[in-house]
Every structure is written in C-alpha cells, then in structure tokens.
PDB file of C-alpha atoms in Angstrom:
ATOM      1  CA  MET A 263     -20.191 -38.722 -19.740  1.00 89.00           C
ATOM      2  CA  VAL A 264     -19.017 -41.671 -17.640  1.00 90.00           C
ATOM      3  CA  TYR A 265     -17.852 -44.865 -19.504  1.00 94.00           C
ATOM      4  CA  LYS A 266     -17.482 -47.697 -17.115  1.00 94.00           C
ATOM      5  CA  ASP A 267     -14.937 -50.427 -17.876  1.00 94.00           C
ATOM      6  CA  PHE A 268     -13.228 -48.227 -20.517  1.00 97.00           C
ATOM      7  CA  LEU A 269      -9.968 -50.061 -19.640  1.00 96.00           C
ATOM      8  CA  SER A 270      -9.601 -53.732 -19.280  1.00 95.00           C
ATOM      9  CA  GLN A 271      -7.611 -55.282 -16.326  1.00 95.00           C
ATOM     10  CA  LYS A 272      -4.835 -56.146 -18.751  1.00 95.00           C
ATOM     11  CA  GLU A 273      -4.705 -52.438 -19.828  1.00 95.00           C
ATOM     12  CA  LEU A 274      -4.792 -51.332 -16.218  1.00 93.00           C
ATOM     13  CA  ASP A 275      -1.962 -53.709 -15.481  1.00 91.00           C
ATOM     14  CA  LEU A 276       0.219 -52.256 -18.307  1.00 89.00           C
ATOM     15  CA  ILE A 277      -0.419 -48.674 -16.984  1.00 88.00           C
ATOM     16  CA  LYS A 278       0.407 -49.882 -13.359  1.00 84.00           C
ATOM     17  CA  ALA A 279       3.763 -51.181 -14.663  1.00 81.00           C
ATOM     18  CA  THR A 280       4.752 -47.716 -16.028  1.00 75.00           C
ATOM     19  CA  ARG A 281       3.997 -45.850 -12.804  1.00 69.00           C
ATOM     20  CA  PRO A 282       7.031 -44.028 -11.590  1.00 65.00           C
ATOM     21  CA  THR A 283       8.762 -44.403  -8.358  1.00 61.00           C
ATOM     22  CA  ASN A 284       8.328 -41.640  -5.870  1.00 58.00           C
ATOM     23  CA  GLN A 285      11.245 -39.611  -6.871  1.00 55.00           C
ATOM     24  CA  TRP A 286       9.751 -38.910 -10.287  1.00 54.00           C
ATOM     25  CA  TRP A 287       6.518 -37.414  -8.983  1.00 55.00           C
ATOM     26  CA  VAL A 288       6.285 -33.620  -9.216  1.00 58.00           C
ATOM     27  CA  GLU A 289       4.796 -32.216  -6.015  1.00 56.00           C
ATOM     28  CA  GLY A 290       1.990 -29.948  -6.926  1.00 59.00           C
ATOM     29  CA  ILE A 291       0.687 -27.243  -4.640  1.00 54.00           C
ATOM     30  CA  THR A 292      -0.937 -24.225  -6.262  1.00 55.00           C
ATOM     31  CA  ASN A 293      -2.764 -21.503  -4.440  1.00 52.00           C
ATOM     32  CA  SER A 294      -4.258 -18.430  -6.044  1.00 53.00           C
ATOM     33  CA  ASP A 295      -7.438 -16.444  -6.171  1.00 49.00           C
ATOM     34  CA  THR A 296      -8.703 -18.655  -8.855  1.00 45.00           C
ATOM     35  CA  ASN A 297      -7.851 -22.270  -7.933  1.00 46.00           C
ATOM     36  CA  SER A 298      -6.198 -24.448  -5.250  1.00 76.00           C
ATOM     37  CA  ARG A 299      -4.675 -27.785  -5.905  1.00 74.00           C
ATOM     38  CA  ILE A 300      -2.712 -30.287  -3.931  1.00 82.00           C
ATOM     39  CA  VAL A 301      -1.900 -33.300  -6.226  1.00 86.00           C
ATOM     40  CA  ASP A 302       1.213 -34.864  -7.370  1.00 83.00           C
ATOM     41  CA  THR A 303       1.695 -35.330 -11.153  1.00 85.00           C
ATOM     42  CA  PHE A 304       3.827 -37.292 -13.519  1.00 84.00           C
ATOM     43  CA  ASP A 305       3.801 -36.319 -17.161  1.00 85.00           C
ATOM     44  CA  ILE A 306       3.302 -39.430 -19.468  1.00 86.00           C
ATOM     45  CA  THR A 307       2.432 -37.467 -22.578  1.00 86.00           C
ATOM     46  CA  GLY A 308       3.170 -39.739 -25.538  1.00 85.00           C
ATOM     47  CA  SER A 309       4.687 -42.455 -23.461  1.00 85.00           C
ATOM     48  CA  ILE A 310       1.704 -44.747 -23.592  1.00 89.00           C
ATOM     49  CA  GLY A 311       0.819 -44.508 -27.220  1.00 89.00           C
ATOM     50  CA  TRP A 312      -1.915 -47.189 -27.301  1.00 93.00           C
ATOM     51  CA  LEU A 313      -3.703 -45.413 -24.532  1.00 94.00           C
ATOM     52  CA  ASP A 314      -3.532 -42.065 -26.326  1.00 93.00           C
ATOM     53  CA  GLN A 315      -4.803 -43.647 -29.583  1.00 94.00           C
ATOM     54  CA  LYS A 316      -7.581 -45.636 -27.654  1.00 96.00           C
ATOM     55  CA  VAL A 317      -8.849 -42.375 -25.906  1.00 96.00           C
ATOM     56  CA  PHE A 318      -8.696 -40.204 -28.974  1.00 95.00           C
ATOM     57  CA  THR A 319     -10.403 -42.616 -31.274  1.00 95.00           C
ATOM     58  CA  PHE A 320     -13.214 -43.106 -28.602  1.00 96.00           C
ATOM     59  CA  ILE A 321     -13.780 -39.325 -28.100  1.00 95.00           C
ATOM     60  CA  LYS A 322     -13.616 -38.680 -32.003  1.00 94.00           C
ATOM     61  CA  ASN A 323     -16.256 -41.477 -32.496  1.00 94.00           C
ATOM     62  CA  LEU A 324     -18.649 -39.873 -29.998  1.00 93.00           C
ATOM     63  CA  LYS A 325     -19.328 -37.401 -32.903  1.00 88.00           C
ATOM     64  CA  LEU A 326     -19.892 -34.557 -30.573  1.00 88.00           C
ATOM     65  CA  ASN A 327     -19.436 -32.017 -33.224  1.00 88.00           C
ATOM     66  CA  TYR A 328     -16.139 -30.458 -31.688  1.00 90.00           C
ATOM     67  CA  ASP A 329     -13.138 -29.584 -33.911  1.00 91.00           C
ATOM     68  CA  ILE A 330     -10.456 -31.770 -32.373  1.00 94.00           C
ATOM     69  CA  ASN A 331      -7.224 -33.111 -33.724  1.00 93.00           C
ATOM     70  CA  ALA A 332      -4.952 -34.490 -31.101  1.00 92.00           C
ATOM     71  CA  ILE A 333      -4.179 -35.232 -27.321  1.00 94.00           C
ATOM     72  CA  ASN A 334      -1.612 -32.833 -26.208  1.00 90.00           C
ATOM     73  CA  GLU A 335      -1.002 -33.632 -22.642  1.00 91.00           C
ATOM     74  CA  THR A 336      -1.488 -36.730 -20.459  1.00 93.00           C
ATOM     75  CA  LYS A 337      -0.548 -36.997 -16.657  1.00 91.00           C
ATOM     76  CA  LEU A 338      -0.747 -39.450 -13.915  1.00 90.00           C
ATOM     77  CA  LEU A 339      -2.259 -37.911 -10.845  1.00 90.00           C
ATOM     78  CA  GLN A 340      -1.604 -39.067  -7.266  1.00 90.00           C
ATOM     79  CA  TYR A 341      -3.811 -37.482  -4.514  1.00 92.00           C
ATOM     80  CA  ASN A 342      -2.607 -38.143  -0.887  1.00 91.00           C
ATOM     81  CA  THR A 343      -4.474 -37.326   2.247  1.00 91.00           C
ATOM     82  CA  GLY A 344      -5.308 -33.746   2.122  1.00 90.00           C
ATOM     83  CA  GLY A 345      -5.002 -33.719  -1.741  1.00 89.00           C
ATOM     84  CA  LYS A 346      -7.649 -31.809  -3.635  1.00 91.00           C
ATOM     85  CA  TYR A 347      -8.262 -29.647  -6.724  1.00 90.00           C
ATOM     86  CA  ASP A 348     -10.813 -26.846  -6.206  1.00 90.00           C
ATOM     87  CA  TRP A 349     -13.210 -25.484  -8.776  1.00 89.00           C
ATOM     88  CA  HIS A 350     -11.628 -24.824 -12.114  1.00 89.00           C
ATOM     89  CA  GLN A 351     -11.841 -25.116 -15.991  1.00 91.00           C
ATOM     90  CA  ASP A 352      -9.157 -26.784 -18.080  1.00 92.00           C
ATOM     91  CA  VAL A 353      -9.390 -24.522 -21.077  1.00 89.00           C
ATOM     92  CA  LEU A 354      -6.137 -22.553 -21.526  1.00 84.00           C
ATOM     93  CA  TRP A 355      -7.426 -19.560 -23.334  1.00 84.00           C
ATOM     94  CA  SER A 356      -3.965 -18.167 -24.187  1.00 85.00           C
ATOM     95  CA  GLN A 357      -2.760 -21.178 -26.053  1.00 85.00           C
ATOM     96  CA  LYS A 358      -2.959 -21.600 -29.906  1.00 86.00           C
ATOM     97  CA  LEU A 359      -4.780 -24.888 -29.451  1.00 89.00           C
ATOM     98  CA  HIS A 360      -7.603 -24.938 -27.024  1.00 92.00           C
ATOM     99  CA  ARG A 361      -8.398 -27.934 -24.737  1.00 94.00           C
ATOM    100  CA  LYS A 362     -11.906 -29.062 -25.880  1.00 95.00           C
ATOM    101  CA  PHE A 363     -12.225 -32.285 -23.882  1.00 96.00           C
ATOM    102  CA  THR A 364     -10.886 -33.448 -20.602  1.00 96.00           C
ATOM    103  CA  TYR A 365     -10.769 -37.147 -19.673  1.00 97.00           C
ATOM    104  CA  ILE A 366     -10.090 -38.716 -16.510  1.00 97.00           C
ATOM    105  CA  ILE A 367      -9.372 -42.473 -16.138  1.00 97.00           C
ATOM    106  CA  GLN A 368      -9.810 -43.968 -12.577  1.00 97.00           C
ATOM    107  CA  LEU A 369      -6.888 -46.171 -11.521  1.00 95.00           C
ATOM    108  CA  SER A 370      -7.603 -46.726  -7.766  1.00 94.00           C
ATOM    109  CA  GLU A 371     -10.170 -49.109  -6.481  1.00 93.00           C
ATOM    110  CA  LYS A 372     -12.933 -47.170  -4.859  1.00 92.00           C
ATOM    111  CA  ASN A 373     -12.313 -48.655  -1.465  1.00 94.00           C
ATOM    112  CA  GLU A 374      -8.577 -47.503  -1.383  1.00 94.00           C
ATOM    113  CA  TYR A 375      -9.556 -43.952  -0.359  1.00 96.00           C
ATOM    114  CA  THR A 376     -12.174 -41.760   1.286  1.00 96.00           C
ATOM    115  CA  GLY A 377     -13.165 -38.348  -0.072  1.00 95.00           C
ATOM    116  CA  GLY A 378     -11.489 -37.341  -3.298  1.00 94.00           C
ATOM    117  CA  ASP A 379     -14.784 -37.244  -5.143  1.00 93.00           C
ATOM    118  CA  PHE A 380     -14.819 -35.924  -8.660  1.00 93.00           C
ATOM    119  CA  GLU A 381     -17.601 -33.349  -9.088  1.00 92.00           C
ATOM    120  CA  PHE A 382     -19.185 -30.990 -11.673  1.00 91.00           C
ATOM    121  CA  ARG A 383     -20.492 -27.576 -10.602  1.00 88.00           C
ATOM    122  CA  ASP A 384     -23.005 -26.859 -13.326  1.00 80.00           C
ATOM    123  CA  ALA A 385     -23.647 -30.346 -14.661  1.00 73.00           C
ATOM    124  CA  LYS A 386     -25.371 -32.181 -11.779  1.00 72.00           C
ATOM    125  CA  HIS A 387     -27.599 -34.157 -14.202  1.00 74.00           C
ATOM    126  CA  ILE A 388     -24.759 -36.345 -15.198  1.00 76.00           C
ATOM    127  CA  ASP A 389     -24.863 -39.996 -13.751  1.00 77.00           C
ATOM    128  CA  MET A 390     -21.613 -40.234 -11.749  1.00 80.00           C
ATOM    129  CA  LYS A 391     -22.450 -43.598 -10.032  1.00 85.00           C
ATOM    130  CA  HIS A 392     -19.564 -45.431 -11.755  1.00 88.00           C
ATOM    131  CA  ALA A 393     -17.015 -42.515 -11.597  1.00 91.00           C
ATOM    132  CA  ARG A 394     -14.995 -44.263  -8.800  1.00 93.00           C
ATOM    133  CA  ASP A 395     -14.820 -47.691 -10.415  1.00 95.00           C
ATOM    134  CA  VAL A 396     -11.375 -48.598 -11.599  1.00 96.00           C
ATOM    135  CA  GLY A 397     -10.999 -48.416 -15.380  1.00 97.00           C
ATOM    136  CA  THR A 398     -13.881 -45.873 -15.817  1.00 96.00           C
ATOM    137  CA  MET A 399     -13.324 -42.972 -18.034  1.00 97.00           C
ATOM    138  CA  ILE A 400     -15.071 -39.519 -17.511  1.00 95.00           C
ATOM    139  CA  VAL A 401     -15.204 -37.341 -20.622  1.00 95.00           C
ATOM    140  CA  PHE A 402     -16.456 -33.760 -20.648  1.00 94.00           C
ATOM    141  CA  PRO A 403     -15.994 -30.450 -22.372  1.00 93.00           C
ATOM    142  CA  SER A 404     -13.049 -28.701 -20.808  1.00 94.00           C
ATOM    143  CA  ILE A 405     -15.058 -25.480 -20.265  1.00 92.00           C
ATOM    144  CA  LEU A 406     -17.157 -27.208 -17.539  1.00 92.00           C
ATOM    145  CA  TYR A 407     -16.240 -26.255 -14.014  1.00 93.00           C
ATOM    146  CA  HIS A 408     -15.191 -29.331 -11.949  1.00 94.00           C
ATOM    147  CA  ARG A 409     -13.136 -30.341  -8.790  1.00 93.00           C
ATOM    148  CA  VAL A 410     -11.755 -33.174  -6.742  1.00 94.00           C
ATOM    149  CA  THR A 411     -12.916 -32.924  -3.101  1.00 93.00           C
ATOM    150  CA  PRO A 412     -10.334 -33.217  -0.351  1.00 93.00           C
ATOM    151  CA  LEU A 413      -8.900 -36.743   0.227  1.00 94.00           C
ATOM    152  CA  ILE A 414      -9.601 -37.786   3.649  1.00 96.00           C
ATOM    153  CA  LYS A 415      -7.750 -41.128   3.784  1.00 96.00           C
ATOM    154  CA  GLY A 416      -5.852 -43.226   1.372  1.00 96.00           C
ATOM    155  CA  GLN A 417      -4.398 -42.510  -1.972  1.00 94.00           C
ATOM    156  CA  ARG A 418      -6.255 -41.859  -5.218  1.00 94.00           C
ATOM    157  CA  HIS A 419      -4.524 -42.465  -8.650  1.00 93.00           C
ATOM    158  CA  SER A 420      -5.895 -41.348 -11.997  1.00 95.00           C
ATOM    159  CA  ILE A 421      -4.879 -40.269 -15.459  1.00 95.00           C
ATOM    160  CA  VAL A 422      -5.995 -36.921 -16.808  1.00 96.00           C
ATOM    161  CA  GLY A 423      -5.566 -35.733 -20.384  1.00 96.00           C
ATOM    162  CA  TRP A 424      -6.742 -33.107 -22.750  1.00 96.00           C
ATOM    163  CA  VAL A 425      -7.991 -33.350 -26.380  1.00 95.00           C
ATOM    164  CA  VAL A 426      -7.223 -30.186 -28.291  1.00 95.00           C
ATOM    165  CA  GLY A 427      -8.352 -28.362 -31.329  1.00 93.00           C
ATOM    166  CA  PRO A 428      -8.368 -24.938 -32.855  1.00 91.00           C
ATOM    167  CA  GLN A 429      -9.232 -22.043 -30.767  1.00 86.00           C
ATOM    168  CA  TRP A 430     -12.889 -21.542 -29.772  1.00 76.00           C
ATOM    169  CA  LYS A 431     -14.708 -19.199 -32.234  1.00 69.00           C
TER     170      LYS A 431
END
C-alpha cells in the first residue's frame, strides 16, 4: 500500500535536521546465498518519537487484522551509486517478536537519483506510481519479497522500520 504525502514538508525538514554526518553511517555490504545488499544505515530507533507514534497509529488504524504491538527498529538508509538490496523478506523467524509490517518512507526527491526502484516480487498489482514521491510511505506485510534495484546515479535516502507482534501461528 502506498500512501502519498504521509509526511508534511515540516516533518521532512525535522527528519532532515537529524540526519547524521558521514562518520555516523554504518557501511553495509552483505553477500550470501540468500541476499545481497549495499546500503549505508543509521539506527534511529526511538530517537524520533513523534514519527514512531505517527507510523504505528497509522498502521494500527488500517485494521488489517494483524496482531501488532510496537515498532522495534527504525533506520535511515542511504543508497549511493551501485547501492542495492536484492530480493528478500523482512521477517526474522528466530526472534521472539516477528516483524509483521515493513514501512519505507521516501526522503529523496525522485529526480535526485536514477535506478534505486522499490519493487515487489509477488505483488505486482500494487499501484507504485507515487512510491518515489518525497514524503510517501509504503506499508506491506514483512513476509512479502521485495527489493531495491541498483542505483545508477545520485543518492537515495529513505527510512525503513518494522512493526512487530507475537510470532506467526
């Protein structure tokens, strides 16, 4: 589900003011048989309380009949040229609380980068035309396979977070 203008310009400016300088980004390169990612991250879990509350309340009010109780992790993502995240799911099956929903909030203007498209593998019916609009939020069940295609030019910034609940039954 894509929600255009989830964040106002004022809210986007507040988030931009909290972005770390380069020395605080954690370089992320993971390669294995199951996924491949090249993206820098910065953990902002709990540091933007108003955002956590807004996202959680919004998702809870969707009444999607999922047992959810908190946001447990939120990160700023920075994709540079060549950055990507291959097909993967976000559920961490070994954890006590399972990720039920993933949310991604677009922070970059769509003309600031080329490539870096967010895609679903098995949910092609979802209208993604506003997914690259700044302030847009994408919400989806964390069990859906998804990816970010390789960034060809520029820089892509977004927020990713997970809403958790009891283990899947």
